[in-house]
Amino acid sequence: MNMRRSLACKPSLLRQAGLTLVEMMVSITISLVVLSGVVQVLVVSKSNFITVREMASMQENARFALKYLTDEIRMAGYSGCASPLKVANSVTGSSGTWYLDVGLRGYEYDAGVATYPTEFRSDVRANTDAIAIRRGDVTGLRVTDHNPSSARIDVNAAHSYKPGQILMIANPDCEQVGVF
């Protein structure tokens, strides 16, 4: 009898040619556990990235708001001219230099809406306080024509000022200042 033939007949001596069903199930289970861990890490990383991005956006908005308020509050009471001013006040129902006397004034909701300036009483929200900042600003506009009898002032460029808005104009040496 041939030696080769006798070895081929014994199953324990044959070389394995594949995986058993149990080995396949174990390898699939291990792969699923590893893959689920990778997916979980990816989901948590994405969530953390979104949270950090939103926080950075909020901080940037807060920095912008604080810078804007800081700049405006620092300019409270600024008129562009030295004090004391000789002012021609043509605002109906007002007297003196109320717009320069107090550059910054606060209003508390608990004191009542009637304590707020009339120009923004309609915008007051419940349980909110407010500050009013009065100041001058250099706009670069120049008066090109003025008709006192019709209260008309023409300027050299387009602007966003609305009728009824209180404005102050001054000549460059601040000898003539008008509020209208």
Coordinates of N, CA and C in Angstrom, one line a residue:
M1 N 0.8 -1.2 0.0 CA 0.0 0.0 0.0 C 0.9 1.2 0.0
N2 N 0.4 2.2 -0.6 CA 1.1 3.5 -0.8 C 1.0 4.3 0.4
M3 N 2.1 4.9 0.8 CA 2.1 5.7 2.0 C 1.3 7.0 1.9
R4 N 1.3 7.5 0.7 CA 0.5 8.8 0.5 C -1.0 8.5 0.7
R5 N -1.4 7.4 0.2 CA -2.8 7.1 0.2 C -3.3 6.9 1.6
S6 N -2.5 6.3 2.5 CA -2.9 6.1 3.9 C -2.9 7.4 4.7
L7 N -2.1 8.4 4.4 CA -2.2 9.6 5.0 C -3.4 10.5 4.6
A8 N -3.7 10.4 3.3 CA -4.8 11.1 2.8 C -6.2 10.7 3.4
C9 N -6.3 9.5 3.8 CA -7.5 9.0 4.3 C -7.8 9.4 5.8
K10 N -6.8 9.8 6.5 CA -7.0 10.2 7.9 C -7.3 11.7 7.9
P11 N -8.5 12.0 8.5 CA -8.9 13.4 8.5 C -8.1 14.3 9.4
S12 N -7.5 13.8 10.4 CA -6.7 14.6 11.4 C -5.4 15.1 10.8
L13 N -5.0 14.4 9.7 CA -3.7 14.8 9.1 C -3.9 15.7 7.9
L14 N -5.1 16.0 7.5 CA -5.3 16.9 6.4 C -5.2 18.3 6.8
R15 N -4.7 19.2 5.9 CA -4.6 20.6 6.2 C -5.9 21.3 6.0
Q16 N -6.1 22.3 6.9 CA -7.4 23.0 6.9 C -7.5 23.9 5.7
A17 N -8.6 23.9 5.0 CA -8.7 24.7 3.7 C -9.7 25.9 3.9
G18 N -10.2 26.2 5.1 CA -11.1 27.3 5.2 C -11.4 27.6 6.7
L19 N -12.5 28.3 7.0 CA -12.9 28.6 8.3 C -14.1 27.9 8.7
T20 N -14.2 27.6 10.0 CA -15.4 26.9 10.4 C -16.5 28.0 10.7
L21 N -17.7 27.6 10.8 CA -18.8 28.5 11.1 C -18.6 29.3 12.4
V22 N -18.1 28.6 13.4 CA -17.9 29.3 14.7 C -16.8 30.3 14.6
E23 N -15.7 30.0 13.9 CA -14.7 31.0 13.7 C -15.2 32.2 12.9
M24 N -16.0 32.0 11.9 CA -16.5 33.1 11.1 C -17.4 34.0 12.0
M25 N -18.3 33.4 12.8 CA -19.2 34.2 13.7 C -18.4 35.0 14.7
V26 N -17.3 34.4 15.3 CA -16.5 35.1 16.2 C -15.8 36.3 15.6
S27 N -15.2 36.1 14.4 CA -14.5 37.1 13.7 C -15.5 38.3 13.3
I28 N -16.7 37.9 12.9 CA -17.7 39.0 12.6 C -18.1 39.7 13.8
T29 N -18.3 39.1 14.9 CA -18.6 39.7 16.2 C -17.6 40.7 16.6
I30 N -16.3 40.2 16.6 CA -15.2 41.1 17.0 C -15.1 42.3 16.0
S31 N -15.3 42.1 14.7 CA -15.3 43.2 13.8 C -16.4 44.2 14.1
L32 N -17.6 43.7 14.4 CA -18.7 44.6 14.7 C -18.5 45.4 15.9
V33 N -17.9 44.8 17.0 CA -17.6 45.5 18.2 C -16.5 46.6 17.9
V34 N -15.5 46.3 17.2 CA -14.5 47.3 16.9 C -15.1 48.4 16.0
L35 N -15.9 48.1 15.0 CA -16.5 49.1 14.1 C -17.4 50.0 14.9
S36 N -18.2 49.4 15.8 CA -19.1 50.2 16.5 C -18.4 51.2 17.4
G37 N -17.2 50.8 18.0 CA -16.4 51.7 18.8 C -15.9 52.9 17.9
V38 N -15.5 52.6 16.7 CA -15.0 53.6 15.8 C -16.1 54.6 15.4
V39 N -17.3 54.1 15.1 CA -18.4 54.9 14.8 C -18.8 55.8 16.0
Q40 N -18.8 55.2 17.2 CA -19.1 56.0 18.4 C -18.1 57.1 18.6
V41 N -16.8 56.9 18.4 CA -15.8 57.9 18.6 C -16.0 59.0 17.5
L42 N -16.4 58.6 16.3 CA -16.7 59.6 15.3 C -17.9 60.5 15.6
V43 N -18.9 59.9 16.1 CA -20.1 60.6 16.5 C -19.8 61.6 17.6
V44 N -19.1 61.1 18.6 CA -18.8 62.0 19.8 C -17.9 63.1 19.3
S45 N -16.9 62.9 18.5 CA -16.0 63.9 18.0 C -16.8 64.9 17.2
K46 N -17.7 64.5 16.3 CA -18.5 65.4 15.5 C -19.4 66.3 16.5
S47 N -20.0 65.7 17.5 CA -20.8 66.4 18.4 C -20.0 67.5 19.2
N48 N -18.8 67.1 19.6 CA -17.9 68.0 20.3 C -17.5 69.2 19.4
F49 N -17.2 68.9 18.1 CA -16.8 69.9 17.2 C -17.9 70.9 17.0
I50 N -19.2 70.5 16.9 CA -20.3 71.4 16.7 C -20.5 72.2 18.0
T51 N -20.4 71.6 19.1 CA -20.5 72.3 20.4 C -19.4 73.4 20.5
V52 N -18.2 73.1 20.2 CA -17.1 74.1 20.3 C -17.3 75.2 19.3
R53 N -17.8 74.9 18.1 CA -18.0 75.9 17.1 C -19.1 76.8 17.5
E54 N -20.2 76.3 18.1 CA -21.3 77.2 18.5 C -20.8 78.1 19.7
M55 N -20.0 77.5 20.6 CA -19.5 78.3 21.7 C -18.6 79.4 21.2
A56 N -17.8 79.1 20.2 CA -16.9 80.1 19.6 C -17.7 81.2 19.0
S57 N -18.8 80.9 18.3 CA -19.6 81.9 17.6 C -20.3 82.8 18.7
M58 N -20.8 82.2 19.8 CA -21.4 83.0 20.8 C -20.4 83.9 21.5
Q59 N -19.2 83.4 21.7 CA -18.2 84.3 22.3 C -17.8 85.4 21.3
E60 N -17.7 85.1 20.0 CA -17.4 86.2 19.1 C -18.5 87.2 19.0
N61 N -19.8 86.8 19.1 CA -20.9 87.7 19.1 C -20.9 88.6 20.4
A62 N -20.6 88.0 21.5 CA -20.5 88.7 22.8 C -19.4 89.7 22.7
R63 N -18.2 89.3 22.2 CA -17.1 90.3 22.1 C -17.5 91.5 21.2
F64 N -18.2 91.2 20.1 CA -18.6 92.3 19.2 C -19.6 93.2 19.9
A65 N -20.6 92.6 20.6 CA -21.6 93.5 21.4 C -20.9 94.3 22.4
L66 N -20.0 93.7 23.2 CA -19.3 94.4 24.2 C -18.4 95.5 23.7
K67 N -17.7 95.3 22.6 CA -16.9 96.3 21.9 C -17.8 97.5 21.4
Y68 N -18.9 97.1 20.8 CA -19.8 98.2 20.3 C -20.3 99.0 21.5
L69 N -20.8 98.3 22.6 CA -21.3 99.1 23.7 C -20.2 99.9 24.4
T70 N -19.0 99.4 24.5 CA -17.9 100.1 25.1 C -17.6 101.4 24.3
D71 N -17.5 101.2 23.0 CA -17.2 102.4 22.1 C -18.3 103.4 22.3
E72 N -19.6 103.0 22.3 CA -20.7 104.0 22.4 C -20.7 104.6 23.7
I73 N -20.5 103.9 24.8 CA -20.6 104.5 26.2 C -19.4 105.4 26.4
R74 N -18.3 105.1 25.8 CA -17.1 106.1 25.9 C -17.4 107.4 25.2
M75 N -18.2 107.4 24.2 CA -18.5 108.6 23.5 C -19.7 109.4 24.0
A76 N -20.3 108.8 25.1 CA -21.5 109.5 25.7 C -21.2 110.9 26.1
G77 N -22.0 111.9 25.6 CA -21.9 113.3 25.9 C -20.9 114.0 25.0
Y78 N -20.3 113.3 24.0 CA -19.4 114.0 23.1 C -20.2 114.8 22.1
S79 N -19.8 116.1 21.9 CA -20.5 117.0 21.0 C -19.6 117.4 19.8
G80 N -18.3 117.1 19.9 CA -17.4 117.6 18.9 C -16.9 119.0 19.1
C81 N -17.5 119.7 20.0 CA -17.2 121.1 20.2 C -16.8 121.2 21.7
A82 N -16.0 122.3 22.0 CA -15.6 122.5 23.4 C -16.8 123.1 24.1
S83 N -16.8 122.9 25.4 CA -17.9 123.5 26.2 C -17.4 124.8 26.8
P84 N -18.2 125.8 27.1 CA -19.7 125.8 27.0 C -20.1 126.1 25.6
L85 N -21.2 125.6 25.1 CA -21.6 125.8 23.7 C -22.7 126.9 23.7
K86 N -22.8 127.6 22.6 CA -23.9 128.5 22.4 C -24.7 127.8 21.3
V87 N -25.8 127.3 21.7 CA -26.6 126.4 20.8 C -27.9 127.1 20.5
A88 N -28.3 127.0 19.2 CA -29.6 127.4 18.8 C -30.5 126.1 18.8
N89 N -31.4 126.0 19.7 CA -32.2 124.8 19.8 C -33.6 125.0 19.2
S90 N -33.9 124.3 18.1 CA -35.2 124.5 17.4 C -36.0 123.2 17.6
V91 N -35.7 122.4 18.5 CA -36.5 121.2 18.8 C -37.8 121.6 19.5
T92 N -38.9 121.2 18.9 CA -40.2 121.7 19.4 C -40.4 121.1 20.8
G93 N -40.8 122.0 21.8 CA -41.1 121.5 23.1 C -39.9 121.3 24.0
S94 N -38.7 121.7 23.6 CA -37.6 121.4 24.5 C -36.9 122.8 24.7
S95 N -36.1 122.8 25.8 CA -35.3 124.0 26.1 C -33.9 123.6 26.6
G96 N -33.0 124.5 26.5 CA -31.7 124.2 27.1 C -30.9 123.2 26.2
T97 N -29.9 122.6 26.8 CA -29.0 121.7 26.1 C -29.2 120.3 26.7
W98 N -30.5 119.8 26.7 CA -30.8 118.5 27.3 C -30.0 117.4 26.7
Y99 N -29.7 117.5 25.4 CA -29.0 116.4 24.7 C -27.5 116.3 25.0
L100 N -27.0 117.4 25.6 CA -25.6 117.3 26.0 C -25.4 117.3 27.5
D101 N -26.4 117.7 28.3 CA -26.3 117.7 29.7 C -26.0 116.3 30.3
V102 N -26.7 115.4 29.9 CA -26.6 114.0 30.3 C -26.3 113.1 29.1
G103 N -25.1 112.7 29.0 CA -24.7 111.9 27.8 C -25.2 110.5 28.0
L104 N -25.3 110.0 29.2 CA -25.6 108.6 29.5 C -26.7 108.6 30.6
R105 N -27.8 107.9 30.3 CA -28.8 107.8 31.3 C -29.4 106.4 31.3
G106 N -29.7 105.9 32.4 CA -30.3 104.6 32.5 C -31.7 104.6 32.9
Y107 N -32.5 103.6 32.5 CA -33.9 103.5 32.8 C -34.2 102.1 33.3
E108 N -35.0 102.1 34.4 CA -35.4 100.8 35.0 C -36.8 100.5 34.7
Y109 N -37.1 99.3 34.3 CA -38.5 98.9 34.0 C -39.4 99.0 35.2
D110 N -38.8 98.7 36.4 CA -39.6 98.7 37.6 C -40.1 100.1 38.0
A111 N -39.4 101.1 37.4 CA -39.8 102.5 37.7 C -41.0 102.9 36.8
G112 N -41.3 102.1 35.9 CA -42.4 102.4 35.0 C -42.0 102.8 33.6
V113 N -42.8 102.5 32.6 CA -42.5 102.8 31.2 C -42.6 104.3 31.0
A114 N -43.3 105.1 31.8 CA -43.5 106.5 31.7 C -42.1 107.2 32.0
T115 N -41.2 106.6 32.6 CA -39.9 107.2 32.9 C -39.0 107.1 31.7
Y116 N -39.3 106.3 30.7 CA -38.5 106.1 29.5 C -38.7 107.3 28.6
P117 N -37.7 107.7 27.8 CA -38.0 108.8 26.8 C -39.1 108.4 25.8
T118 N -39.8 109.4 25.4 CA -41.0 109.2 24.6 C -40.6 108.5 23.3
E119 N -39.4 108.8 22.8 CA -39.1 108.2 21.5 C -38.9 106.7 21.4
F120 N -38.7 106.1 22.6 CA -38.7 104.6 22.5 C -39.5 103.9 23.6
R121 N -40.6 104.6 24.0 CA -41.5 103.9 25.0 C -42.3 102.8 24.3
S122 N -42.6 102.9 23.1 CA -43.3 101.8 22.4 C -42.5 100.6 22.2
D123 N -41.2 100.7 22.3 CA -40.3 99.5 22.1 C -39.9 98.8 23.3
V124 N -40.4 99.3 24.5 CA -40.0 98.8 25.8 C -40.6 97.4 26.0
R125 N -39.7 96.4 26.3 CA -40.2 95.0 26.6 C -40.2 94.8 28.1
A126 N -41.1 93.9 28.5 CA -41.4 93.7 29.9 C -40.1 93.2 30.6
N127 N -39.9 93.7 31.8 CA -38.7 93.4 32.6 C -37.4 93.6 32.0
T128 N -37.3 94.7 31.2 CA -36.0 95.0 30.6 C -35.6 96.4 30.9
D129 N -34.4 96.7 31.2 CA -33.9 98.0 31.5 C -33.2 98.5 30.2
A130 N -32.9 99.8 30.2 CA -32.4 100.4 29.0 C -31.4 101.5 29.4
I131 N -30.5 101.8 28.4 CA -29.7 103.0 28.6 C -29.8 103.8 27.3
A132 N -29.8 105.2 27.5 CA -29.8 106.1 26.4 C -28.5 106.8 26.3
I133 N -27.9 106.8 25.1 CA -26.6 107.4 25.0 C -26.8 108.6 24.0
R134 N -26.4 109.8 24.4 CA -26.5 110.9 23.5 C -25.1 111.4 23.3
R135 N -24.8 111.6 22.0 CA -23.5 112.0 21.6 C -23.5 112.5 20.2
G136 N -22.5 113.3 19.9 CA -22.3 113.8 18.6 C -21.5 112.8 17.8
D137 N -21.5 113.0 16.5 CA -20.7 112.1 15.6 C -20.4 112.9 14.3
V138 N -19.2 112.6 13.8 CA -18.8 113.2 12.6 C -19.2 112.3 11.5
T139 N -20.1 112.9 10.6 CA -20.6 112.1 9.5 C -20.0 112.3 8.2
G140 N -19.3 113.5 8.0 CA -18.7 113.8 6.8 C -19.7 114.6 5.9
L141 N -20.9 114.8 6.3 CA -21.9 115.5 5.5 C -21.6 117.0 5.7
R142 N -21.8 117.7 4.6 CA -21.7 119.2 4.6 C -23.0 119.8 4.2
V143 N -23.3 120.9 4.8 CA -24.6 121.6 4.4 C -24.3 122.4 3.1
T144 N -25.1 122.1 2.1 CA -24.9 122.8 0.8 C -25.9 123.9 0.6
D145 N -27.1 123.9 1.3 CA -28.1 124.9 1.2 C -28.9 124.9 2.5
H146 N -29.4 126.0 2.9 CA -30.2 126.1 4.1 C -31.2 127.2 3.9
N147 N -32.5 126.8 4.1 CA -33.6 127.8 4.0 C -34.3 127.8 5.4
P148 N -34.0 128.8 6.2 CA -34.6 128.9 7.5 C -36.1 129.0 7.5
S149 N -36.7 129.7 6.6 CA -38.1 129.8 6.6 C -38.9 128.5 6.4
S150 N -38.3 127.6 5.6 CA -39.0 126.3 5.4 C -38.4 125.2 6.2
A151 N -37.4 125.5 7.0 CA -36.7 124.5 7.9 C -36.1 123.4 7.0
R152 N -35.5 123.8 5.9 CA -35.0 122.8 5.0 C -33.4 123.0 4.9
I153 N -32.8 121.8 5.1 CA -31.3 121.8 5.0 C -30.9 120.7 4.0
D154 N -30.2 121.2 3.0 CA -29.7 120.2 2.0 C -28.2 119.9 2.3
V155 N -27.8 118.6 2.1 CA -26.5 118.2 2.4 C -25.9 117.6 1.1
N156 N -24.6 117.4 1.2 CA -23.8 117.0 0.0 C -23.9 115.6 -0.4
A157 N -24.5 114.7 0.4 CA -24.5 113.3 0.1 C -25.8 112.6 0.6
A158 N -26.1 111.4 0.2 CA -27.2 110.7 0.7 C -27.0 110.3 2.1
H159 N -28.0 110.1 2.9 CA -27.9 109.7 4.3 C -29.1 108.9 4.7
S160 N -29.0 108.4 5.9 CA -30.1 107.5 6.4 C -30.9 108.1 7.5
Y161 N -30.8 109.4 7.7 CA -31.5 110.1 8.8 C -33.0 110.2 8.4
K162 N -33.9 110.0 9.3 CA -35.3 110.0 9.1 C -36.0 111.3 9.6
P163 N -37.1 111.7 8.9 CA -37.8 112.9 9.4 C -38.2 112.7 10.9
G164 N -38.0 113.8 11.7 CA -38.3 113.7 13.1 C -37.1 113.3 14.0
Q165 N -36.0 112.8 13.4 CA -34.8 112.5 14.1 C -34.1 113.7 14.5
I166 N -33.7 113.8 15.8 CA -33.0 115.0 16.3 C -31.5 115.0 15.9
L167 N -31.1 116.1 15.3 CA -29.7 116.2 14.8 C -29.1 117.5 15.3
M168 N -27.8 117.5 15.3 CA -27.0 118.7 15.6 C -26.1 118.9 14.5
I169 N -26.0 120.2 14.1 CA -25.0 120.6 13.1 C -24.1 121.7 13.7
A170 N -22.9 121.7 13.3 CA -22.0 122.8 13.7 C -21.0 123.2 12.6
N171 N -20.7 124.4 12.6 CA -19.6 124.8 11.6 C -18.3 124.3 12.1
P172 N -17.3 124.2 11.3 CA -16.0 123.6 11.7 C -15.3 124.2 12.9
D173 N -15.5 125.5 13.2 CA -14.9 126.1 14.4 C -15.8 126.1 15.6
C174 N -17.0 125.5 15.5 CA -18.0 125.4 16.5 C -18.5 126.7 17.1
E175 N -18.5 127.7 16.2 CA -19.0 129.0 16.6 C -20.5 129.0 16.5
Q176 N -21.0 128.2 15.6 CA -22.5 128.1 15.3 C -22.9 126.7 15.4
V177 N -23.7 126.4 16.4 CA -24.2 125.0 16.6 C -25.7 125.1 16.6
G178 N -26.4 124.2 15.9 CA -27.8 124.1 15.9 C -28.3 122.7 16.1
V179 N -29.4 122.7 16.8 CA -30.1 121.4 17.1 C -31.5 121.5 16.5
F180 N -31.9 120.6 15.7 CA -33.1 120.6 15.0 C -33.7 119.2 14.9

